[in-house]
PDB file of C-alpha atoms in Angstrom:
ATOM      1  CA  MET A   1     143.878  93.140  81.275  1.00  0.00           C
ATOM      2  CA  LYS A   2     142.548  94.764  78.117  1.00  0.00           C
ATOM      3  CA  ILE A   3     143.112  92.916  74.838  1.00  0.00           C
ATOM      4  CA  ILE A   4     145.056  95.818  73.338  1.00  0.00           C
ATOM      5  CA  GLN A   5     147.444  95.728  76.289  1.00  0.00           C
ATOM      6  CA  LYS A   6     147.929  91.973  75.883  1.00  0.00           C
ATOM      7  CA  ILE A   7     148.964  92.539  72.277  1.00  0.00           C
ATOM      8  CA  ARG A   8     151.383  95.310  73.246  1.00  0.00           C
ATOM      9  CA  ASN A   9     152.930  93.227  76.016  1.00  0.00           C
ATOM     10  CA  SER A  10     153.512  90.246  73.744  1.00  0.00           C
ATOM     11  CA  PHE A  11     154.841  92.191  70.749  1.00  0.00           C
ATOM     12  CA  GLU A  12     158.612  91.904  71.288  1.00  0.00           C
ATOM     13  CA  GLN A  13     158.465  88.124  71.780  1.00  0.00           C
ATOM     14  CA  LEU A  14     156.545  87.433  68.565  1.00  0.00           C
ATOM     15  CA  SER A  15     157.859  85.904  65.360  1.00  0.00           C
ATOM     16  CA  PRO A  16     158.087  88.251  62.322  1.00  0.00           C
ATOM     17  CA  SER A  17     154.842  86.926  60.831  1.00  0.00           C
ATOM     18  CA  LYS A  18     152.973  87.310  64.120  1.00  0.00           C
ATOM     19  CA  LYS A  19     154.380  90.823  64.526  1.00  0.00           C
ATOM     20  CA  LYS A  20     152.672  91.666  61.234  1.00  0.00           C
ATOM     21  CA  VAL A  21     149.414  90.390  62.718  1.00  0.00           C
ATOM     22  CA  ALA A  22     149.954  92.301  65.967  1.00  0.00           C
ATOM     23  CA  SER A  23     150.777  95.545  64.137  1.00  0.00           C
ATOM     24  CA  TYR A  24     147.643  95.283  62.042  1.00  0.00           C
ATOM     25  CA  PHE A  25     145.498  94.447  65.092  1.00  0.00           C
ATOM     26  CA  LEU A  26     146.868  97.415  67.043  1.00  0.00           C
ATOM     27  CA  ASN A  27     146.193  99.859  64.244  1.00  0.00           C
ATOM     28  CA  HIS A  28     142.727  98.529  63.319  1.00  0.00           C
ATOM     29  CA  TYR A  29     141.602  97.711  66.832  1.00  0.00           C
ATOM     30  CA  SER A  30     138.027  98.997  66.738  1.00  0.00           C
ATOM     31  CA  THR A  31     137.032  97.273  63.467  1.00  0.00           C
ATOM     32  CA  LEU A  32     138.699  93.863  63.823  1.00  0.00           C
ATOM     33  CA  TYR A  33     135.513  92.140  64.940  1.00  0.00           C
ATOM     34  CA  LEU A  34     133.981  92.928  61.512  1.00  0.00           C
ATOM     35  CA  ASP A  35     136.599  90.882  59.631  1.00  0.00           C
ATOM     36  CA  THR A  36     136.735  87.190  58.840  1.00  0.00           C
ATOM     37  CA  VAL A  37     139.991  85.343  59.342  1.00  0.00           C
ATOM     38  CA  MET A  38     140.281  84.820  55.567  1.00  0.00           C
ATOM     39  CA  GLY A  39     139.758  88.523  54.938  1.00  0.00           C
ATOM     40  CA  LEU A  40     142.410  89.408  57.500  1.00  0.00           C
ATOM     41  CA  SER A  41     144.931  86.946  56.084  1.00  0.00           C
ATOM     42  CA  GLU A  42     144.693  88.646  52.692  1.00  0.00           C
ATOM     43  CA  LYS A  43     144.915  92.164  54.146  1.00  0.00           C
ATOM     44  CA  ILE A  44     147.874  91.361  56.389  1.00  0.00           C
ATOM     45  CA  GLY A  45     149.674  88.969  54.041  1.00  0.00           C
ATOM     46  CA  VAL A  46     149.930  86.001  56.402  1.00  0.00           C
ATOM     47  CA  SER A  47     148.215  82.620  56.544  1.00  0.00           C
ATOM     48  CA  ASP A  48     144.925  81.915  58.323  1.00  0.00           C
ATOM     49  CA  THR A  49     146.836  79.599  60.661  1.00  0.00           C
ATOM     50  CA  THR A  50     149.202  82.399  61.740  1.00  0.00           C
ATOM     51  CA  ILE A  51     146.251  84.593  62.780  1.00  0.00           C
ATOM     52  CA  ILE A  52     144.535  81.755  64.634  1.00  0.00           C
ATOM     53  CA  ASN A  53     147.765  80.796  66.429  1.00  0.00           C
ATOM     54  CA  PHE A  54     148.385  84.441  67.356  1.00  0.00           C
ATOM     55  CA  CYS A  55     144.943  84.639  68.984  1.00  0.00           C
ATOM     56  CA  SER A  56     145.619  81.363  70.784  1.00  0.00           C
ATOM     57  CA  ASP A  57     148.911  82.758  72.105  1.00  0.00           C
ATOM     58  CA  LEU A  58     146.920  85.623  73.646  1.00  0.00           C
ATOM     59  CA  GLY A  59     144.797  83.098  75.546  1.00  0.00           C
ATOM     60  CA  PHE A  60     141.776  82.810  73.243  1.00  0.00           C
ATOM     61  CA  TYR A  61     140.242  79.732  71.623  1.00  0.00           C
ATOM     62  CA  GLY A  62     141.169  80.862  68.140  1.00  0.00           C
ATOM     63  CA  TYR A  63     140.070  83.906  66.174  1.00  0.00           C
ATOM     64  CA  SER A  64     136.313  83.517  66.708  1.00  0.00           C
ATOM     65  CA  ASP A  65     136.733  83.632  70.483  1.00  0.00           C
ATOM     66  CA  PHE A  66     139.096  86.602  70.178  1.00  0.00           C
ATOM     67  CA  LYS A  67     136.617  88.458  67.972  1.00  0.00           C
ATOM     68  CA  GLN A  68     133.715  87.850  70.365  1.00  0.00           C
ATOM     69  CA  MET A  69     135.700  88.995  73.399  1.00  0.00           C
ATOM     70  CA  LEU A  70     136.947  92.076  71.542  1.00  0.00           C
ATOM     71  CA  LYS A  71     133.397  93.010  70.525  1.00  0.00           C
ATOM     72  CA  GLU A  72     132.214  92.716  74.127  1.00  0.00           C
ATOM     73  CA  GLU A  73     135.163  94.773  75.347  1.00  0.00           C
ATOM     74  CA  LEU A  74     134.496  97.544  72.820  1.00  0.00           C
ATOM     75  CA  LEU A  75     130.934  97.832  74.135  1.00  0.00           C
ATOM     76  CA  THR A  76     132.181  98.759  77.587  1.00  0.00           C
ATOM     77  CA  GLU A  77     132.931 102.333  78.564  1.00  0.00           C
ATOM     78  CA  SER A  78     136.659 101.916  79.003  1.00  0.00           C
ATOM     79  CA  ALA A  79     137.431 100.133  75.721  1.00  0.00           C
ATOM     80  CA  PRO A  80     136.851 103.166  73.462  1.00  0.00           C
ATOM     81  CA  GLN A  81     139.367 105.086  75.539  1.00  0.00           C
ATOM     82  CA  ASP A  82     141.991 102.470  74.715  1.00  0.00           C
ATOM     83  CA  GLU A  83     141.086 102.641  71.052  1.00  0.00           C
ATOM     84  CA  ALA A  84     141.300 106.428  71.119  1.00  0.00           C
ATOM     85  CA  ALA A  85     144.919 105.956  72.131  1.00  0.00           C
ATOM     86  CA  GLY A  86     145.400 104.402  68.686  1.00  0.00           C
ATOM     87  CA  GLY A  87     147.501 101.263  68.440  1.00  0.00           C
ATOM     88  CA  PHE A  88     151.077 102.047  69.464  1.00  0.00           C
ATOM     89  CA  PHE A  89     150.085 105.477  70.780  1.00  0.00           C
ATOM     90  CA  ASP A  90     149.443 106.062  74.449  1.00  0.00           C
ATOM     91  CA  GLY A  91     146.776 108.377  75.787  1.00  0.00           C
ATOM     92  CA  THR A  92     149.231 111.185  76.587  1.00  0.00           C
ATOM     93  CA  LEU A  93     149.798 112.064  72.935  1.00  0.00           C
ATOM     94  CA  ASP A  94     147.811 114.911  71.403  1.00  0.00           C
ATOM     95  CA  VAL A  95     146.426 114.934  67.865  1.00  0.00           C
ATOM     96  CA  LEU A  96     149.438 116.725  66.374  1.00  0.00           C
ATOM     97  CA  SER A  97     151.814 114.243  67.982  1.00  0.00           C
ATOM     98  CA  ARG A  98     149.825 111.344  66.531  1.00  0.00           C
ATOM     99  CA  PHE A  99     149.802 113.010  63.138  1.00  0.00           C
ATOM    100  CA  LYS A 100     153.581 113.424  63.270  1.00  0.00           C
ATOM    101  CA  ALA A 101     154.049 109.784  64.309  1.00  0.00           C
ATOM    102  CA  CYS A 102     151.916 108.591  61.382  1.00  0.00           C
ATOM    103  CA  ALA A 103     153.729 110.913  58.962  1.00  0.00           C
ATOM    104  CA  ASP A 104     157.093 109.744  60.283  1.00  0.00           C
ATOM    105  CA  SER A 105     156.118 106.095  59.782  1.00  0.00           C
ATOM    106  CA  ILE A 106     155.163 106.681  56.134  1.00  0.00           C
ATOM    107  CA  THR A 107     158.298 108.762  55.499  1.00  0.00           C
ATOM    108  CA  ALA A 108     160.466 106.085  57.100  1.00  0.00           C
ATOM    109  CA  GLY A 109     158.765 103.370  55.051  1.00  0.00           C
ATOM    110  CA  LEU A 110     159.234 105.255  51.793  1.00  0.00           C
ATOM    111  CA  ASN A 111     162.859 106.143  52.580  1.00  0.00           C
ATOM    112  CA  THR A 112     163.678 102.532  53.458  1.00  0.00           C
ATOM    113  CA  THR A 113     161.929 101.280  50.325  1.00  0.00           C
ATOM    114  CA  ILE A 114     163.753 103.659  47.988  1.00  0.00           C
ATOM    115  CA  ALA A 115     167.103 103.199  49.762  1.00  0.00           C
ATOM    116  CA  ASP A 116     166.996  99.462  49.043  1.00  0.00           C
ATOM    117  CA  PRO A 117     169.552  98.912  46.207  1.00  0.00           C
ATOM    118  CA  GLU A 118     167.329  96.288  44.569  1.00  0.00           C
ATOM    119  CA  ASN A 119     164.399  98.694  44.593  1.00  0.00           C
ATOM    120  CA  ARG A 120     166.503 101.504  43.131  1.00  0.00           C
ATOM    121  CA  ALA A 121     167.444  99.240  40.232  1.00  0.00           C
ATOM    122  CA  ALA A 122     163.815  98.112  39.902  1.00  0.00           C
ATOM    123  CA  VAL A 123     162.531 101.708  39.776  1.00  0.00           C
ATOM    124  CA  SER A 124     165.071 102.565  37.081  1.00  0.00           C
ATOM    125  CA  GLU A 125     164.052  99.529  35.020  1.00  0.00           C
ATOM    126  CA  ALA A 126     160.347 100.272  35.563  1.00  0.00           C
ATOM    127  CA  VAL A 127     160.763 103.877  34.385  1.00  0.00           C
ATOM    128  CA  GLU A 128     162.358 102.669  31.141  1.00  0.00           C
ATOM    129  CA  LEU A 129     159.509 100.227  30.538  1.00  0.00           C
ATOM    130  CA  LEU A 130     156.881 102.913  31.196  1.00  0.00           C
ATOM    131  CA  LYS A 131     158.657 105.439  28.985  1.00  0.00           C
ATOM    132  CA  ALA A 132     158.462 103.117  25.990  1.00  0.00           C
ATOM    133  CA  ALA A 133     154.883 101.951  26.630  1.00  0.00           C
ATOM    134  CA  GLU A 134     152.110 102.711  24.136  1.00  0.00           C
ATOM    135  CA  LYS A 135     149.659 102.452  27.024  1.00  0.00           C
ATOM    136  CA  ILE A 136     149.948 101.922  30.783  1.00  0.00           C
ATOM    137  CA  TYR A 137     147.427  99.791  32.678  1.00  0.00           C
ATOM    138  CA  PHE A 138     147.001 100.174  36.443  1.00  0.00           C
ATOM    139  CA  ILE A 139     145.442  97.127  38.104  1.00  0.00           C
ATOM    140  CA  GLY A 140     144.253  97.009  41.713  1.00  0.00           C
ATOM    141  CA  PHE A 141     141.810  94.835  43.639  1.00  0.00           C
ATOM    142  CA  TYR A 142     139.431  96.105  46.346  1.00  0.00           C
ATOM    143  CA  ASN A 143     140.980  99.041  48.239  1.00  0.00           C
ATOM    144  CA  LYS A 144     143.757  99.238  45.615  1.00  0.00           C
ATOM    145  CA  ALA A 145     141.139 100.062  42.942  1.00  0.00           C
ATOM    146  CA  ALA A 146     141.099 103.705  44.065  1.00  0.00           C
ATOM    147  CA  LEU A 147     144.905 103.760  43.850  1.00  0.00           C
ATOM    148  CA  ALA A 148     144.788 102.399  40.289  1.00  0.00           C
ATOM    149  CA  LYS A 149     142.294 105.090  39.266  1.00  0.00           C
ATOM    150  CA  SER A 150     144.318 107.839  40.961  1.00  0.00           C
ATOM    151  CA  GLU A 151     147.546 106.836  39.235  1.00  0.00           C
ATOM    152  CA  ALA A 152     145.906 106.522  35.810  1.00  0.00           C
ATOM    153  CA  LEU A 153     144.482 110.031  36.148  1.00  0.00           C
ATOM    154  CA  PHE A 154     147.867 111.296  37.341  1.00  0.00           C
ATOM    155  CA  LEU A 155     149.473 110.143  34.091  1.00  0.00           C
ATOM    156  CA  LEU A 156     146.563 111.288  31.929  1.00  0.00           C
ATOM    157  CA  TYR A 157     147.061 114.797  33.257  1.00  0.00           C
ATOM    158  CA  ARG A 158     150.700 114.570  32.181  1.00  0.00           C
ATOM    159  CA  GLY A 159     150.226 113.369  28.633  1.00  0.00           C
ATOM    160  CA  TYR A 160     150.475 109.597  28.970  1.00  0.00           C
ATOM    161  CA  GLU A 161     147.894 107.119  27.756  1.00  0.00           C
ATOM    162  CA  ALA A 162     146.745 105.253  30.830  1.00  0.00           C
ATOM    163  CA  GLU A 163     143.850 103.115  31.998  1.00  0.00           C
ATOM    164  CA  ALA A 164     142.729 101.873  35.410  1.00  0.00           C
ATOM    165  CA  ILE A 165     141.143  98.432  35.704  1.00  0.00           C
ATOM    166  CA  TYR A 166     139.276  97.368  38.833  1.00  0.00           C
ATOM    167  CA  PRO A 167     139.258  93.556  38.648  1.00  0.00           C
ATOM    168  CA  ASP A 168     136.751  93.048  41.472  1.00  0.00           C
ATOM    169  CA  LEU A 169     134.030  94.747  39.397  1.00  0.00           C
ATOM    170  CA  GLY A 170     134.018  91.883  36.886  1.00  0.00           C
ATOM    171  CA  ASP A 171     134.780  91.155  33.214  1.00  0.00           C
ATOM    172  CA  TYR A 172     138.417  92.181  33.614  1.00  0.00           C
ATOM    173  CA  ILE A 173     139.889  89.155  31.834  1.00  0.00           C
ATOM    174  CA  ASP A 174     137.838  89.855  28.713  1.00  0.00           C
ATOM    175  CA  HIS A 175     139.000  93.462  28.851  1.00  0.00           C
ATOM    176  CA  LEU A 176     142.657  92.504  29.230  1.00  0.00           C
ATOM    177  CA  LEU A 177     142.409  90.246  26.177  1.00  0.00           C
ATOM    178  CA  TRP A 178     141.930  93.451  24.190  1.00  0.00           C
ATOM    179  CA  ALA A 179     144.929  95.127  25.800  1.00  0.00           C
ATOM    180  CA  LYS A 180     146.866  97.360  23.448  1.00  0.00           C
ATOM    181  CA  GLU A 181     150.064  95.957  21.946  1.00  0.00           C
ATOM    182  CA  GLY A 182     153.153  97.567  23.415  1.00  0.00           C
ATOM    183  CA  SER A 183     151.443  98.192  26.761  1.00  0.00           C
ATOM    184  CA  VAL A 184     152.867  97.870  30.263  1.00  0.00           C
ATOM    185  CA  ALA A 185     150.888  96.881  33.388  1.00  0.00           C
ATOM    186  CA  VAL A 186     151.461  98.201  36.914  1.00  0.00           C
ATOM    187  CA  VAL A 187     149.942  95.681  39.346  1.00  0.00           C
ATOM    188  CA  TYR A 188     149.391  96.492  43.037  1.00  0.00           C
ATOM    189  CA  ASP A 189     149.858  93.178  44.840  1.00  0.00           C
ATOM    190  CA  MET A 190     149.831  93.050  48.645  1.00  0.00           C
ATOM    191  CA  ALA A 191     147.876  89.784  48.941  1.00  0.00           C
ATOM    192  CA  LEU A 192     149.497  86.410  49.474  1.00  0.00           C
ATOM    193  CA  TYR A 193     146.450  84.415  48.345  1.00  0.00           C
ATOM    194  CA  SER A 194     144.691  85.877  45.309  1.00  0.00           C
ATOM    195  CA  THR A 195     143.685  83.662  42.404  1.00  0.00           C
ATOM    196  CA  GLY A 196     142.347  86.758  40.626  1.00  0.00           C
ATOM    197  CA  LEU A 197     145.717  88.504  40.615  1.00  0.00           C
ATOM    198  CA  THR A 198     147.471  85.335  39.528  1.00  0.00           C
ATOM    199  CA  GLU A 199     145.006  84.941  36.661  1.00  0.00           C
ATOM    200  CA  ILE A 200     145.514  88.565  35.594  1.00  0.00           C
ATOM    201  CA  CYS A 201     149.299  88.269  35.607  1.00  0.00           C
ATOM    202  CA  SER A 202     149.089  85.011  33.644  1.00  0.00           C
ATOM    203  CA  VAL A 203     146.938  86.673  30.952  1.00  0.00           C
ATOM    204  CA  LEU A 204     149.355  89.616  30.768  1.00  0.00           C
ATOM    205  CA  ARG A 205     152.292  87.244  30.342  1.00  0.00           C
ATOM    206  CA  GLU A 206     150.486  85.367  27.564  1.00  0.00           C
ATOM    207  CA  LYS A 207     149.978  88.684  25.765  1.00  0.00           C
ATOM    208  CA  HIS A 208     153.661  89.605  26.286  1.00  0.00           C
ATOM    209  CA  ILE A 209     152.724  92.693  28.312  1.00  0.00           C
ATOM    210  CA  PRO A 210     155.509  93.532  30.818  1.00  0.00           C
ATOM    211  CA  ILE A 211     154.390  93.532  34.454  1.00  0.00           C
ATOM    212  CA  ILE A 212     155.646  95.980  37.093  1.00  0.00           C
ATOM    213  CA  LEU A 213     154.664  94.519  40.452  1.00  0.00           C
ATOM    214  CA  ILE A 214     154.441  96.761  43.522  1.00  0.00           C
ATOM    215  CA  THR A 215     154.324  94.413  46.484  1.00  0.00           C
ATOM    216  CA  ASP A 216     155.482  93.954  50.077  1.00  0.00           C
ATOM    217  CA  MET A 217     158.480  92.090  51.491  1.00  0.00           C
ATOM    218  CA  GLY A 218     156.599  88.850  52.124  1.00  0.00           C
ATOM    219  CA  PRO A 219     156.252  85.831  49.831  1.00  0.00           C
ATOM    220  CA  CYS A 220     154.346  86.605  46.636  1.00  0.00           C
ATOM    221  CA  PRO A 221     153.201  83.879  44.185  1.00  0.00           C
ATOM    222  CA  ARG A 222     153.193  86.411  41.320  1.00  0.00           C
ATOM    223  CA  LEU A 223     156.893  87.315  41.546  1.00  0.00           C
ATOM    224  CA  SER A 224     157.863  84.760  38.904  1.00  0.00           C
ATOM    225  CA  LEU A 225     155.363  86.360  36.494  1.00  0.00           C
ATOM    226  CA  ALA A 226     156.681  89.903  36.967  1.00  0.00           C
ATOM    227  CA  ASP A 227     159.290  91.621  34.821  1.00  0.00           C
ATOM    228  CA  VAL A 228     160.075  94.131  37.583  1.00  0.00           C
ATOM    229  CA  ALA A 229     159.189  93.983  41.283  1.00  0.00           C
ATOM    230  CA  ILE A 230     159.345  96.899  43.730  1.00  0.00           C
ATOM    231  CA  HIS A 231     159.101  95.750  47.359  1.00  0.00           C
ATOM    232  CA  CYS A 232     157.566  98.155  49.900  1.00  0.00           C
ATOM    233  CA  HIS A 233     159.182  98.118  53.353  1.00  0.00           C
ATOM    234  CA  PHE A 234     156.661  98.279  56.192  1.00  0.00           C
ATOM    235  CA  ASP A 235     159.160  98.367  59.060  1.00  0.00           C
ATOM    236  CA  SER A 236     157.877 100.334  62.041  1.00  0.00           C
ATOM    237  CA  PRO A 237     160.021 103.286  63.155  1.00  0.00           C
ATOM    238  CA  GLU A 238     161.052 103.359  66.805  1.00  0.00           C
ATOM    239  CA  ASN A 239     158.062 104.088  69.077  1.00  0.00           C
ATOM    240  CA  GLY A 240     155.786 104.554  66.082  1.00  0.00           C
ATOM    241  CA  PRO A 241     153.081 102.661  64.205  1.00  0.00           C
ATOM    242  CA  ARG A 242     153.641 100.395  61.234  1.00  0.00           C
ATOM    243  CA  PRO A 243     153.127 102.379  58.007  1.00  0.00           C
ATOM    244  CA  ASP A 244     149.626 102.054  56.598  1.00  0.00           C
ATOM    245  CA  GLU A 245     149.709  99.635  53.653  1.00  0.00           C
ATOM    246  CA  ASP A 246     147.570 101.691  51.281  1.00  0.00           C
ATOM    247  CA  VAL A 247     149.332 104.982  51.988  1.00  0.00           C
ATOM    248  CA  LEU A 248     152.843 103.554  51.651  1.00  0.00           C
ATOM    249  CA  CYS A 249     151.913 101.645  48.501  1.00  0.00           C
ATOM    250  CA  HIS A 250     150.550 104.906  47.048  1.00  0.00           C
ATOM    251  CA  ALA A 251     153.691 106.812  48.077  1.00  0.00           C
ATOM    252  CA  VAL A 252     155.962 104.267  46.371  1.00  0.00           C
ATOM    253  CA  SER A 253     153.775 104.226  43.262  1.00  0.00           C
ATOM    254  CA  ARG A 254     153.708 108.023  43.051  1.00  0.00           C
ATOM    255  CA  PHE A 255     157.499 108.151  43.507  1.00  0.00           C
ATOM    256  CA  LEU A 256     157.819 105.867  40.476  1.00  0.00           C
ATOM    257  CA  LEU A 257     155.427 107.925  38.316  1.00  0.00           C
ATOM    258  CA  THR A 258     156.873 111.275  39.388  1.00  0.00           C
ATOM    259  CA  THR A 259     160.332 110.022  38.436  1.00  0.00           C
ATOM    260  CA  LEU A 260     158.944 108.956  35.048  1.00  0.00           C
ATOM    261  CA  CYS A 261     157.304 112.346  34.392  1.00  0.00           C
ATOM    262  CA  ASP A 262     160.343 114.295  35.586  1.00  0.00           C
ATOM    263  CA  LEU A 263     162.593 112.434  33.151  1.00  0.00           C
ATOM    264  CA  TYR A 264     160.284 112.000  30.172  1.00  0.00           C
ATOM    265  CA  PRO A 265     157.399 114.232  29.035  1.00  0.00           C
ATOM    266  CA  GLY A 266     154.135 112.609  27.952  1.00  0.00           C
ATOM    267  CA  LYS A 267     153.413 111.785  24.329  1.00  0.00           C
ATOM    268  CA  ILE A 268     149.749 112.846  23.971  1.00  0.00           C
ATOM    269  CA  PRO A 269     147.893 116.117  24.703  1.00  0.00           C
ATOM    270  CA  ALA A 270     147.516 116.632  28.434  1.00  0.00           C
ATOM    271  CA  TYR A 271     144.245 115.670  30.091  1.00  0.00           C
ATOM    272  CA  ASN A 272     141.668 118.461  29.913  1.00  0.00           C
ATOM    273  CA  GLU A 273     139.329 118.719  32.898  1.00  0.00           C
ATOM    274  CA  ALA A 274     136.722 120.519  30.758  1.00  0.00           C
ATOM    275  CA  LEU A 275     136.389 117.415  28.578  1.00  0.00           C
ATOM    276  CA  ARG A 276     136.094 114.947  31.446  1.00  0.00           C
ATOM    277  CA  GLU A 277     132.529 113.981  30.526  1.00  0.00           C
ATOM    278  CA  GLY A 278     133.138 114.231  26.778  1.00  0.00           C
ATOM    279  CA  ILE A 279     134.943 111.956  24.367  1.00  0.00           C
ATOM    280  CA  PHE A 280     138.377 112.446  25.936  1.00  0.00           C
ATOM    281  CA  THR A 281     137.690 110.329  29.011  1.00  0.00           C
ATOM    282  CA  ARG A 282     134.853 108.096  30.097  1.00  0.00           C
ATOM    283  CA  PHE A 283     134.393 105.402  32.717  1.00  0.00           C
ATOM    284  CA  ASN A 284     133.276 102.092  31.272  1.00  0.00           C
ATOM    285  CA  PRO A 285     131.095  99.552  33.158  1.00  0.00           C
ATOM    286  CA  TYR A 286     134.040  97.860  34.850  1.00  0.00           C
ATOM    287  CA  GLY A 287     135.855 100.968  35.892  1.00  0.00           C
ATOM    288  CA  ALA A 288     138.418 101.389  33.130  1.00  0.00           C
ATOM    289  CA  ILE A 289     139.444 104.876  32.056  1.00  0.00           C
ATOM    290  CA  GLU A 290     139.556 105.231  28.294  1.00  0.00           C
ATOM    291  CA  THR A 291     141.528 107.999  26.631  1.00  0.00           C
ATOM    292  CA  SER A 292     140.570 109.888  23.501  1.00  0.00           C
ATOM    293  CA  SER A 293     142.228 107.550  21.012  1.00  0.00           C
ATOM    294  CA  ASN A 294     140.311 104.533  22.372  1.00  0.00           C
ATOM    295  CA  ARG A 295     137.031 106.388  22.382  1.00  0.00           C
ATOM    296  CA  LEU A 296     137.429 107.863  18.903  1.00  0.00           C
ATOM    297  CA  ASP A 297     138.095 104.407  17.491  1.00  0.00           C
ATOM    298  CA  ARG A 298     134.555 103.478  18.494  1.00  0.00           C
ATOM    299  CA  ILE A 299     132.824 106.508  16.920  1.00  0.00           C
TER     300      ILE A 299
END
């Protein structure tokens, strides 16, 4: 029996944490053998032990054995056909059907997230914090760095002073120590174990900068450091894939910022594309976006 079929067959009997592992494995089937167990635990939001036990439940001697067998299977002729079926999808679905299933999963995830009464209250509170902020920092590690940059540019276009910080590029703590008074930080946090994120949130708290945390439904060590927490729901719709973490996180973040801009206009001149390479905006060595007022202070 193919490994992907073993995962499908076992899915309904799994614990919630192992279902998270199974969902991720099904939707990243062809690249799993490239990951370490520590890397996977951070991406999925479960412990190393949960991943190892899940692989053992499938009949493998831990994750290393699973990874080796998966790699060998993918080198055969039939394995790519399974992967082409795409996780929860079967081979009878055409491209448009798969597209609709993916779109439905993201829509369902966003609707469930926003329908949560606690999240509705959190979004309202977050909008009020952002409205009053002198500057808004967007902080994202690794694949969330692109999201941080995208959201900072989104607000710059709409007259807000915003900056994206990519912590994994280094020197971020020194940069945060110079954070503008009256700022607010939006932190994208989908990792259970991350000393870097904990350190960032601790520095922000010491500087009395409110933290808006966008996270998942699992345990999060940074929750006690946050002023507002918005929890993304990654529940899979019936007969569909689990929503992609990055896409759903972006959808929830953009919902928050669109609500902000719809209710309150920006305070500074809107971002001008023609001045992108001039003094209005520049990208510093560790990925931060600086607006005109910051740059002019240095001239």
